[in-house]
XYZ file of C-alpha atoms in Angstrom:
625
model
C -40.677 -113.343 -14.940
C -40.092 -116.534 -16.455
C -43.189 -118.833 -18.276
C -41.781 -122.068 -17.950
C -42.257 -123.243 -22.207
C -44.343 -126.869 -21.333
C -47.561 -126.839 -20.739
C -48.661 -129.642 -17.649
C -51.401 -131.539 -17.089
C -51.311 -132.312 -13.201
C -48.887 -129.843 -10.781
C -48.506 -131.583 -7.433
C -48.077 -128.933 -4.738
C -45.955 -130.460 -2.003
C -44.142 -133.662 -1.920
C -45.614 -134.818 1.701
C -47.373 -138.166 1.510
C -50.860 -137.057 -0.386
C -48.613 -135.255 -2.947
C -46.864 -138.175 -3.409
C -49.900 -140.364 -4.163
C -51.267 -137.961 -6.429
C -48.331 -137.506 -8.408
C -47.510 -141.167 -9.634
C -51.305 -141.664 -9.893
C -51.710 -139.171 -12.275
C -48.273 -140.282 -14.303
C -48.910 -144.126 -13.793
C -52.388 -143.009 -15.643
C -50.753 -141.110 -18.656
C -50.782 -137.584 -17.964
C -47.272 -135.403 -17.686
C -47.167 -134.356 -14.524
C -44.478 -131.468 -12.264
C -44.345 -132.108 -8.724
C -43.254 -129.008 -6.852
C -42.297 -129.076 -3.617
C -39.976 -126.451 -0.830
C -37.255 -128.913 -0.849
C -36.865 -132.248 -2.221
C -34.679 -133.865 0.100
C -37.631 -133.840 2.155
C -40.259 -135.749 -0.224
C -42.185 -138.231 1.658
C -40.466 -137.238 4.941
C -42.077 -138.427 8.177
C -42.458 -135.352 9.891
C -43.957 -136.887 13.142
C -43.691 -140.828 14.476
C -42.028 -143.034 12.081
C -44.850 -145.544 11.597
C -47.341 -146.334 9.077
C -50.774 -148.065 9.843
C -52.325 -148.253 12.831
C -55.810 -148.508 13.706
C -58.231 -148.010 10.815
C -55.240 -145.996 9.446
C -53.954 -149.363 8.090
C -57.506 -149.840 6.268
C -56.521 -146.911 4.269
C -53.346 -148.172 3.502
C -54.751 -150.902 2.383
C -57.333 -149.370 0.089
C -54.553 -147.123 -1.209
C -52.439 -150.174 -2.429
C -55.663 -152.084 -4.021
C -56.132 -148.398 -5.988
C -52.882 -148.908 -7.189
C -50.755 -146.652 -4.879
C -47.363 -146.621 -3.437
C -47.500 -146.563 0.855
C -47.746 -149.872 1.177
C -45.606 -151.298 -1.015
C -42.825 -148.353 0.194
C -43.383 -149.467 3.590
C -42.950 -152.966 3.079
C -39.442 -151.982 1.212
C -38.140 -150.399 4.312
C -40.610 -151.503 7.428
C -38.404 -152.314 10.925
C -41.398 -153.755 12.454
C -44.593 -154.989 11.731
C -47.788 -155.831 14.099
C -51.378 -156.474 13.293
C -53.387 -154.766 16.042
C -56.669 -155.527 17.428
C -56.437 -159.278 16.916
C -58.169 -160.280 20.067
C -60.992 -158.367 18.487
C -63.679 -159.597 14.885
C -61.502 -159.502 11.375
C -63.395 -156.201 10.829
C -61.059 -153.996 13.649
C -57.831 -155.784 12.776
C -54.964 -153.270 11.641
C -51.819 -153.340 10.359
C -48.899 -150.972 11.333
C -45.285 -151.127 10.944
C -42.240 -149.011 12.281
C -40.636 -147.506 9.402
C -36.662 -146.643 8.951
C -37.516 -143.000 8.290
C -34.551 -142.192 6.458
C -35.011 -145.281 3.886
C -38.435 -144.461 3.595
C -37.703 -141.283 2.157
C -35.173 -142.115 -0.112
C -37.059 -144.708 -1.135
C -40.431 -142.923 -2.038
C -37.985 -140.078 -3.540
C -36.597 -142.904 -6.022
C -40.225 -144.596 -7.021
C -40.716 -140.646 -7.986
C -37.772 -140.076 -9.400
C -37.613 -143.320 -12.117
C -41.474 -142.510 -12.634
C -42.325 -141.606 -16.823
C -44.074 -138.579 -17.232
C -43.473 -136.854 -14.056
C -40.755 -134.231 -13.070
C -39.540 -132.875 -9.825
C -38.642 -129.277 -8.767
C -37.541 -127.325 -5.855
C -39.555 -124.273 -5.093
C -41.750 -122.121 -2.647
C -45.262 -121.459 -4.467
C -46.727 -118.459 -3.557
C -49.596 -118.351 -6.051
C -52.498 -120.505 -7.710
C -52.928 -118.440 -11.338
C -56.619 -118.121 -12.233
C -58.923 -117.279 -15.275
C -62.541 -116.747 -15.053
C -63.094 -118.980 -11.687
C -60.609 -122.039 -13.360
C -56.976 -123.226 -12.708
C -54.166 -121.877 -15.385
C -51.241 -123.201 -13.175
C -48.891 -121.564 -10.467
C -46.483 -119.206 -9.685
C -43.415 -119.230 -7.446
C -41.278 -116.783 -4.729
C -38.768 -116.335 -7.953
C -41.425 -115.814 -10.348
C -41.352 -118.651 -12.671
C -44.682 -119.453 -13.776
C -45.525 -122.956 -14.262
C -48.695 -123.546 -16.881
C -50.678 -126.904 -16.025
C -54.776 -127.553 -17.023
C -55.139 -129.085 -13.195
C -53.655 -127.997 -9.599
C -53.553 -130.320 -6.737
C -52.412 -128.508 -3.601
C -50.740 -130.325 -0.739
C -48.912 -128.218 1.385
C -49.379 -129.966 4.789
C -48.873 -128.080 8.000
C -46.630 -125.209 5.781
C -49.856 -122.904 5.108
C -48.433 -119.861 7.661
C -46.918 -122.739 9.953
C -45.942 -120.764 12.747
C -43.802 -123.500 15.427
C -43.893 -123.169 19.307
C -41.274 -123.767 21.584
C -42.179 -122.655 24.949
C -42.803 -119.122 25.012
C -40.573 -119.488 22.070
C -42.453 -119.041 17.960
C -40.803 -119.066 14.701
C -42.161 -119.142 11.044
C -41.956 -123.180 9.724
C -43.828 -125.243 7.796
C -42.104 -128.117 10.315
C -38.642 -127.757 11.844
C -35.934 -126.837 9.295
C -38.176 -125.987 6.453
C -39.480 -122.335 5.666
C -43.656 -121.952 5.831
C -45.821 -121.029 2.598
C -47.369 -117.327 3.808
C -48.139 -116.096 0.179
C -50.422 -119.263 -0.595
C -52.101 -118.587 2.014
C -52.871 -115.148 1.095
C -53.926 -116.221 -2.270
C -56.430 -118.950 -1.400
C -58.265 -116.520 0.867
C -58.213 -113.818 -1.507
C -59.883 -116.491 -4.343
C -62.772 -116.693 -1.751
C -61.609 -119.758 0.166
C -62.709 -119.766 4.074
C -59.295 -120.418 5.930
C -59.166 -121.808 9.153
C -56.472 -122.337 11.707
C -55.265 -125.516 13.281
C -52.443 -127.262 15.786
C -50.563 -130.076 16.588
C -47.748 -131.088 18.022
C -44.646 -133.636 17.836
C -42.243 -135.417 20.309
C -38.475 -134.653 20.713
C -36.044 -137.071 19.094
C -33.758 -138.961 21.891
C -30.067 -140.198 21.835
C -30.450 -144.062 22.033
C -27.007 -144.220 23.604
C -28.700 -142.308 26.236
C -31.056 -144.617 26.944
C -31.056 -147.818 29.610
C -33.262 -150.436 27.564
C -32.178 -152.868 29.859
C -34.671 -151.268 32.205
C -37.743 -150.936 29.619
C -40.158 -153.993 28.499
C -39.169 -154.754 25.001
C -42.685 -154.822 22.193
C -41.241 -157.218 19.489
C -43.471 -157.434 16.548
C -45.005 -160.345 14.337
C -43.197 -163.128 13.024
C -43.391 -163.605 10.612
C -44.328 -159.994 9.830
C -47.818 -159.522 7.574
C -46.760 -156.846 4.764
C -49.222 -153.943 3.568
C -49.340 -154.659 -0.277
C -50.932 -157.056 -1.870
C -48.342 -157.256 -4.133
C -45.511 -158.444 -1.071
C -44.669 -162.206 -1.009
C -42.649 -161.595 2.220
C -41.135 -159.380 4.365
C -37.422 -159.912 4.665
C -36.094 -157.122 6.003
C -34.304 -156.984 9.557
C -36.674 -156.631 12.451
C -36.229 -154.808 15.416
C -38.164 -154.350 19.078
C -39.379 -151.053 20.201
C -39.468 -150.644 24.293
C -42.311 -149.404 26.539
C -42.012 -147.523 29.146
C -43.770 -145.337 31.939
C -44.373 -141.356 32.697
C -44.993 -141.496 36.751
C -45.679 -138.901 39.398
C -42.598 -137.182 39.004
C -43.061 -136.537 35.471
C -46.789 -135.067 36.169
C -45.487 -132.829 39.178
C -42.608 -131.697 36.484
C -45.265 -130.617 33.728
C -47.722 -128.772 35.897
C -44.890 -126.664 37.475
C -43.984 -125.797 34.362
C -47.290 -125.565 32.651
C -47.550 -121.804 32.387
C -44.477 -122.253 29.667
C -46.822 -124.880 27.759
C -48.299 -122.502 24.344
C -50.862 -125.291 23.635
C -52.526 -125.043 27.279
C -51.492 -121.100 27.847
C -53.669 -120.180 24.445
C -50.655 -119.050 23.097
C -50.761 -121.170 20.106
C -54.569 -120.476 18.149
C -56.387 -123.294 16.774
C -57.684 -126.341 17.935
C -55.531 -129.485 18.828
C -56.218 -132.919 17.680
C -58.587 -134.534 20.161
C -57.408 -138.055 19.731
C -53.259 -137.653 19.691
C -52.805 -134.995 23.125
C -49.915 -133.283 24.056
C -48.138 -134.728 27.386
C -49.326 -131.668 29.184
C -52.648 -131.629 27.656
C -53.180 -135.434 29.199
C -51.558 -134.236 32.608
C -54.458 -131.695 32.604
C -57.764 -133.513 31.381
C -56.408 -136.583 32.995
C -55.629 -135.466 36.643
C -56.559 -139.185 37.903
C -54.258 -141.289 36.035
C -51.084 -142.226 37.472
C -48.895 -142.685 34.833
C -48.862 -142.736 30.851
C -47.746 -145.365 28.169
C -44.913 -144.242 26.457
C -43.521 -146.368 23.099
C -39.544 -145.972 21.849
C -39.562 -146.204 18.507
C -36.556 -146.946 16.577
C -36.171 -144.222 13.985
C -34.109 -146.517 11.602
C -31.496 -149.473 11.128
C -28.774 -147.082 10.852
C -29.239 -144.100 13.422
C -29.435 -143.816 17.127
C -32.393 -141.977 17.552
C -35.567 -142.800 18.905
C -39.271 -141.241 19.115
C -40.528 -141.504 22.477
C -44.302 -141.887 21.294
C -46.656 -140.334 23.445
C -44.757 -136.972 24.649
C -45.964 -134.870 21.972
C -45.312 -131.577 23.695
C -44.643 -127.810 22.996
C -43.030 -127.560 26.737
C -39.400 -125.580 26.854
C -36.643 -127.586 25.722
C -35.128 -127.537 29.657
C -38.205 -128.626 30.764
C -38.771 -131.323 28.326
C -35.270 -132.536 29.270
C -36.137 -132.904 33.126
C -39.649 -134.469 32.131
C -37.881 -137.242 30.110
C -35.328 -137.735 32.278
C -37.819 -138.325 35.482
C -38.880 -141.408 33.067
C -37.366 -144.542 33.698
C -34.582 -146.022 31.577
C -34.708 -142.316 30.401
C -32.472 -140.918 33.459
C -29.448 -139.490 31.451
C -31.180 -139.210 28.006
C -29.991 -136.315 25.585
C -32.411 -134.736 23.513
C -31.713 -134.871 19.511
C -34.359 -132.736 18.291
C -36.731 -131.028 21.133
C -40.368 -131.431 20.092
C -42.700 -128.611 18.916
C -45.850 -127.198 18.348
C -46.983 -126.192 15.110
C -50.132 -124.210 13.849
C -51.281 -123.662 10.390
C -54.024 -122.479 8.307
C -56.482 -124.989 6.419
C -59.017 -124.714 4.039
C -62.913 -125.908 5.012
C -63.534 -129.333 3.440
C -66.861 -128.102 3.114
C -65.805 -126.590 -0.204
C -65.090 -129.291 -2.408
C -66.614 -131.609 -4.434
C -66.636 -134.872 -3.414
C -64.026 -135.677 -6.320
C -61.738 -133.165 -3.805
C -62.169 -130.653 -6.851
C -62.700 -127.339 -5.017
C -66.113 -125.935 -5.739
C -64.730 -122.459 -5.986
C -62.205 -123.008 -8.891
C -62.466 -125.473 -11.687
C -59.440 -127.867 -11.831
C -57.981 -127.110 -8.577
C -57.955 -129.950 -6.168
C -56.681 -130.105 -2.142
C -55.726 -133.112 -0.595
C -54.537 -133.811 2.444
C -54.016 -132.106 5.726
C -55.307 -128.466 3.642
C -58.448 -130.291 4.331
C -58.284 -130.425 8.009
C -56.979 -134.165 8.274
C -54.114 -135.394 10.348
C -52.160 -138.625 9.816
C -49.941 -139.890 6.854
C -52.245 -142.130 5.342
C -55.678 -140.188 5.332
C -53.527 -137.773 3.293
C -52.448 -139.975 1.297
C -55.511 -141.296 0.533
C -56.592 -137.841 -0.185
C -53.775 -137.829 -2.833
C -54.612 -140.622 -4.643
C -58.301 -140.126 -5.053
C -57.119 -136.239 -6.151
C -54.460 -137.344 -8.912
C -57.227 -139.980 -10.206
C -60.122 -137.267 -10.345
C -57.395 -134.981 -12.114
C -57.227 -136.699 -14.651
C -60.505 -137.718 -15.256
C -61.189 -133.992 -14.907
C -58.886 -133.098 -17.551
C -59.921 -135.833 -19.680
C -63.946 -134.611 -19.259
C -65.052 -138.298 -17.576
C -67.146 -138.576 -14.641
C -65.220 -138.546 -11.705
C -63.756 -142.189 -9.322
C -66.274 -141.363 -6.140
C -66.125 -143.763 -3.658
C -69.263 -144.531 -1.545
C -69.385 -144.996 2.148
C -69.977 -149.219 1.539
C -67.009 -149.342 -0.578
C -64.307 -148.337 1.608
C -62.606 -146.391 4.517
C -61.523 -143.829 1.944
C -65.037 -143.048 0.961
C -66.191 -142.546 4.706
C -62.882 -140.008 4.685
C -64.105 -137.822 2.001
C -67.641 -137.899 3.139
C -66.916 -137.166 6.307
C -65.022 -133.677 5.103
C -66.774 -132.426 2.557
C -70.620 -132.975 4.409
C -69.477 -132.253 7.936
C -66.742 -130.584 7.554
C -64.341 -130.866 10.970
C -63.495 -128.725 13.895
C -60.383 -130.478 15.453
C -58.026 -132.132 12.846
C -59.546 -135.292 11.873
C -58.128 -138.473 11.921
C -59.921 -141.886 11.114
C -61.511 -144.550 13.102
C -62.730 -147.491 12.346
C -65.914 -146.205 14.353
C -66.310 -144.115 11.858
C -67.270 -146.670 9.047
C -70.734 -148.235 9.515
C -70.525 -150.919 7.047
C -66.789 -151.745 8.716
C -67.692 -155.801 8.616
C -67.549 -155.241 5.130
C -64.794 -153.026 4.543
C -61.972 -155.149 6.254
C -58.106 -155.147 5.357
C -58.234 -158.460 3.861
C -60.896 -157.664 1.676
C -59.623 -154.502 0.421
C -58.304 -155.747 -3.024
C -61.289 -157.154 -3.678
C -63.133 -154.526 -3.113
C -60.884 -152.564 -4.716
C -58.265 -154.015 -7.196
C -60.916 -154.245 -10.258
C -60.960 -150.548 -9.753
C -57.520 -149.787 -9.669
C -56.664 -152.359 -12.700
C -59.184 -150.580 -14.948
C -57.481 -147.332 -14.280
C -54.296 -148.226 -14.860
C -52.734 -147.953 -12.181
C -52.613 -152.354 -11.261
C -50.213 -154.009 -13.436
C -51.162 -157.130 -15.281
C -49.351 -159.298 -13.332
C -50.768 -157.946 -10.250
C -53.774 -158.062 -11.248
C -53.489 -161.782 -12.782
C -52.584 -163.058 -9.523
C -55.746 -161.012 -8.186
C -57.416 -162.974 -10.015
C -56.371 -166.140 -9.292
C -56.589 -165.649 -5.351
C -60.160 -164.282 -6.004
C -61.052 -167.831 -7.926
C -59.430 -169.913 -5.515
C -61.879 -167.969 -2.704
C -64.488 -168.840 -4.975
C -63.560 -172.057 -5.528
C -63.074 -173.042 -1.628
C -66.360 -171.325 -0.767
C -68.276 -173.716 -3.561
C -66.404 -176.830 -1.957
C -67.551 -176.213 1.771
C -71.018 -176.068 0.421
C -71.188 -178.951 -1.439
C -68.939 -181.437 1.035
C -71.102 -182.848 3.368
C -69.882 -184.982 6.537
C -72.307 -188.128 7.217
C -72.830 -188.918 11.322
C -70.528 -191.661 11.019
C -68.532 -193.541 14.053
C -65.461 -192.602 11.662
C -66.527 -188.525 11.240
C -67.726 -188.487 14.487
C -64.516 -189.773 15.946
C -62.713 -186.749 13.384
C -64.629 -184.121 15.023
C -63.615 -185.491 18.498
C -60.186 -185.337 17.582
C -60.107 -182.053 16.118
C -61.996 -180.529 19.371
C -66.191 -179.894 18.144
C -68.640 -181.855 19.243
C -70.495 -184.894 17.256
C -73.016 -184.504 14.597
C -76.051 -186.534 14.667
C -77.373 -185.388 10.863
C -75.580 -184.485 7.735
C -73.833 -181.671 8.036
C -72.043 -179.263 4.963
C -68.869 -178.800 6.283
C -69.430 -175.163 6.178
C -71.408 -175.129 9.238
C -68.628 -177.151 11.161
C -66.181 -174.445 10.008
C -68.421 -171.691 11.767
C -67.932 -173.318 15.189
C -66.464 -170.712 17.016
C -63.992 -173.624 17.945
C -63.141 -175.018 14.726
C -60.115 -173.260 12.682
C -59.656 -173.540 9.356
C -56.506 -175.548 9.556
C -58.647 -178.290 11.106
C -60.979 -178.791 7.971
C -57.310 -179.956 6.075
C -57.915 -183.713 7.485
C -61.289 -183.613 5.426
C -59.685 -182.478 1.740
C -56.530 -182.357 1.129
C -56.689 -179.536 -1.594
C -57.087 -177.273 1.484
C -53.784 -177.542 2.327
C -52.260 -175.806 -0.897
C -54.515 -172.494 -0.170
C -52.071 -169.671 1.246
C -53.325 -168.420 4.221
C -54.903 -164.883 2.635
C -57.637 -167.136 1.056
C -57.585 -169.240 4.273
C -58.403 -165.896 5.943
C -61.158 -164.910 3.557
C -62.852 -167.880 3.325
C -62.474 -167.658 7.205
C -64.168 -165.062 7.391
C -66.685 -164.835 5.231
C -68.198 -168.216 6.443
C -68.316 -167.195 10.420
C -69.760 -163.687 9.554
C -71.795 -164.745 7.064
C -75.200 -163.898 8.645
C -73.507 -160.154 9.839
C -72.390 -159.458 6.378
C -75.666 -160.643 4.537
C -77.358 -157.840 7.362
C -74.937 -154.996 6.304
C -75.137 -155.830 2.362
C -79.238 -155.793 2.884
C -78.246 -152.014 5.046
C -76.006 -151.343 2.374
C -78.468 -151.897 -0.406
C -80.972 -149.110 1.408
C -78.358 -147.374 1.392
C -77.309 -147.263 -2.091
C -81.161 -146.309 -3.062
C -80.664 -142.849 -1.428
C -77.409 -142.573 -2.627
C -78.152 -143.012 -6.804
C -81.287 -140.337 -6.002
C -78.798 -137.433 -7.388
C -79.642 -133.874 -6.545
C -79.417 -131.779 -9.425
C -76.179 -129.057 -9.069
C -78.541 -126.264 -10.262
C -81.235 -126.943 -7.506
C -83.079 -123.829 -5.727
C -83.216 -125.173 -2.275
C -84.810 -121.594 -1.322
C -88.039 -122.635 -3.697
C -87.893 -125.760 -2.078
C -91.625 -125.304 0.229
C -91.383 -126.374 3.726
C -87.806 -126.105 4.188
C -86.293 -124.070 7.039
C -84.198 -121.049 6.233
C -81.118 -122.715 7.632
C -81.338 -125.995 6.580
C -82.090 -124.333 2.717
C -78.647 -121.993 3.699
C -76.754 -125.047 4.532
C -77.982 -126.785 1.203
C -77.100 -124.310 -0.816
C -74.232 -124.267 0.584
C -72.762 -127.259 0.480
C -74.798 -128.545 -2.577
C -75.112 -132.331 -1.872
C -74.291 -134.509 -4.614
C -76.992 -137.327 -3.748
C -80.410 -137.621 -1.463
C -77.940 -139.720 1.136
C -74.849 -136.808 1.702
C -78.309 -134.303 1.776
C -79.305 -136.288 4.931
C -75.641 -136.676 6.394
C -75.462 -133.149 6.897
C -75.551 -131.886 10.093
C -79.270 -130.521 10.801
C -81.163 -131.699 8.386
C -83.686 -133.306 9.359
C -86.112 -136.574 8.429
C -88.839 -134.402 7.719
C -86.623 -132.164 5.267
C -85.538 -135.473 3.305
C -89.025 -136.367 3.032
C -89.590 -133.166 1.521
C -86.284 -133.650 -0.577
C -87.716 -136.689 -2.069
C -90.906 -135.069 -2.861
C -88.934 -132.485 -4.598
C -87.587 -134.982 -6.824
C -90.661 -137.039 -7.771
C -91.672 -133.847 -9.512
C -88.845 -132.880 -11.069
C -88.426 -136.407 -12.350
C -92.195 -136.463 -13.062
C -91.938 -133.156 -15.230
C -88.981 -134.719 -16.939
């Protein structure tokens, strides 16, 4: 047995996209940090569709680059596409998601890690978290080297006893090609952790010489593209279309002939499947009416040939995924790459951990990512970054970064888990978010940035240019207040021209800019500083001026929302003393101890009457104090 002679700060278990995050968090913010992982050719490798973003999934992005993370900025290095989604919809749904060359994302994620002070990268299978008295002491491998660190983060991904389904086919995997963690498993349940068991499932990889495009609709992406970070001027990479296409009756009739060899619908396979993101057989089944399915040919990269026909996630045979695709058009003499699969895997209930993703169980040890019962690339690595920031505040004895539910996407993530807890894998919404007018993409370094900056983690010049964008927002704002446009022949004759109707009083020329009809671009003609403004402050102001009486309602919802939120519930609390209280909802309180009067009434089943009794509660506590 070999004690490795350094002592660490942060370990990073796994090197999938939360590992990533929490890794150069915790070395961007001082702290010497080993990220472990099965096999580091694989770190940060896109184990599903090659995309980033997407709806609500972009917000997170978003939020992770104002934080001071690394998605967005990696995706803007190698992106092959970018759209902004929802557009037809309010500023609040709008999303960003790009196609990503998968193999350049990788390498390039694997290089930001790999130049990174402070933290250090090794290849190996852990098998066990090391203890002491109910706290972390570091981790030990399957060729027992023992690795000594004061915090864990684990973030194994779908490897926790992934067991992947082919058919009637099953092999051990943590995804295809890469051997499964069982011994961590093991360990976590026998430290008292409840482990549950999940699914999901990928598409095959295609041979785009196989493929007749000239037969599909091409889906060609922004131009010019909108990047993720902040921090991007401009996107300058090489763009490329993706190509929709169409499953049909002959596809359907394929799949239910076959659907006896289908693990995920035969029960085969235990665990639940994600609700939202359906196999192809799954759909054929719950969706007997429809006719025919969307499917989207993603480009894995610049330099490959293979494509991801998104939307045929399926654990079907590989003969009978070969006949479904090719009963697809352009798809009639397409070769299968990589056949897809069905993978289940053990996760840990999000219901034990702190909201700083500390696990309540063991001091020091965090989880992020899909351990917590999340699917996606970005929820996890949102999960990573918030874990490598509360690692090292752990380690460093401050209070932990907890973001609220009217701060940002990432907030309603972690609130979601660790008060509800989740019973399909959970992915994020923008339905999700109540206070979503407020928590938009554009907004999400000013929410944010101030955060990330004080941290560490946002550069000076970054941050400087923040800074300015924010005063220049400002600035604009104060100007459309004060301006005022007189009923003039002259302004009346403007207003004409620029399609709004006359004014017959002053008017600020605010209140012409929220005319549903009136862009910003219009208001140039009336100040010609406008015109220097890049268009992020264009879209700002924008919006801030024709939501303005929606946002001032969700800031006054917000602020009653805060007030339950700052009434803290004492750690130590007897719930079962608590008078009135039901037996289960004092089991579930005890259970999940809430960190606040709000998360208390988030959980499911309590009810009004037991907050009322909450707040009682702590009147006289406070009152005895």
């Amino acid at each position: 047995m070999l004690i490795y002679p350094e002592m660490f700060d942060v370990i990073v278990v796994g090197a999938g996209h939360a590992g990533c995050e929490a890794a150069l968090a915790a070395a961007r913010m001082g702290c010497a940090v080993l990220l472990i992982t099965t096999n580091v050719d694989r770190i940060a490798h896109m184990s599903c569709n090659p995309a980033i973003g997407g709806l609500a999934k972009g917000h997170l992005v978003k939020e992770i680059d104002a934080l001071g993370g690394e998605m967005a900025k990696n995706i803007d290095a190698t992106g092959i596409q970018f759209r902004r989604l929802n557009t037809q919809k309010g500023p609040a749904v709008w999303s960003s998601r790009a196609q990503a060359d998968r193999e350049l994302y990788r390498l390039q994620m694997k290089f930001v890690l790999e130049k990174q002070p402070n933290l250090f990268i090794k290849q190996a299978i852990v098998d066990e978290i090391i203890t002491e008295n109910k706290e972390v002491k570091g981790i030990k491998t399957s060729t027992s080297e023992i690795f000594l660190g004061k915090t864990v983060i684990l973030t194994p991904g779908t490897f926790l006893k992934g067991l992947i389904h082919i058919g009637l086919n099953n092999f051990p995997g943590g995804r295809m090609g890469d051997l499964p963690s069982n011994k961590l498993s093991i360990c976590l349940k026998r430290l008292g952790f409840e482990i549950i068991r999940f699914n999901t499932c990928t598409c095959p990889r295609l041979d785009g010489k196989t493929i007749d495009f000239s037969k599909l609709e091409p889906q060609y992406g922004d131009e010019p593209p909108h990047p993720f970070s902040f921090s991007t001027e401009k996107i300058d990479r090489p763009q490329i279309p993706c190509y929709l296409t169409y499953t049909n009756s002959e596809t359907h009739e394929i799949i239910r002939k076959n659907i006896k060899y289908a693990p995920l619908i035969s029960g085969k396979v235990s665990g639940k499947s994600p609700r939202y993101c359906p196999s192809i057989e799954e759909k054929i089944i719950k969706f007997p009416e429809k006719e025919r399915h969307q499917i989207f040919l993603e480009p894995e990269g610049l330099n490959t040939t293979e494509v991801y026909p998104n939307g045929t996630f399926t654990s079907l045979p590989i003969d009978v995924q070969l006949k479904m695709l090719r009963s697809i058009k352009g798809l009639e003499k397409v070769e299968i790459v990589r056949p897809g699969y069905a993978i289940e895997y053990d996760f840990a209930n999000p219901t034990q951990l702190k909201p700083s993703l500390e696990t309540k169980l063991i001091k020091g040890l965090f989880f992020a990512g899909q351990i917590n019962g999340t699917s996606g690339y970005e929820e996890a690595a949102a999960q990573g970054i918030m874990a490598g920031i509360n690692a090292v505040k752990y380690i460093r004895g401050e209070d932990p970064l907890i973001l609220d539910r009217s701060q940002a996407y990432i907030g309603v993530l972690i609130d979601d888990l660790i008060t509800k807890g989740t019973n399909e894998p959970y992915r994020m919404f923008t339905s999700r978010a109540e206070y979503r007018l407020l928590l938009r993409e554009d907004n999400a370094d000013l929410r944010l940035m101030p955060l990330g900056y004080e941290l560490g983690l946002i550069d000076e010049g970054t941050y400087q240019k923040f800074l300015e964008k924010k005063k220049a927002i400002e600035k604009t704002l104060k100007l459309l207040e004060e301006i005022k446009l007189n009923p003039t022949a002259h302004i009346n004759k403007v207003l004409k021209k620029i399609g709004t109707t006359p004014i017959k009083n002053p008017v600020r020329l605010k209140d012409i800019l929220r005319r549903p009809e009136v862009e910003f671009s219009k208001l140039f003609i009336f100040n010609e500083e406008f015109k220097n403004l890049s268009q992020a402050v264009i879209e700002e102001v924008s919006f801030q001026v024709k939501y303005e009486g929606y946002i001032k309602r969700q800031a006054e919802q917000v602020a009653k929302f805060k007030k339950w939120e700052n009434m803290k519930l004492p750690p130590e609390t007897d719930y079962y003393s608590i008078p009135g209280l039901s037996n289960e909802i004092k089991e579930k309180l005890s259970r999940l101890r809430p960190a606040s009067l709000g998360q208390a009434a988030r959980v499911p089943g309590v009810t009004p009457a037991a907050i009322t009794l909450l707040q009682v509660y702590l009147h006289k506590i406070k009152k005895a104090a």
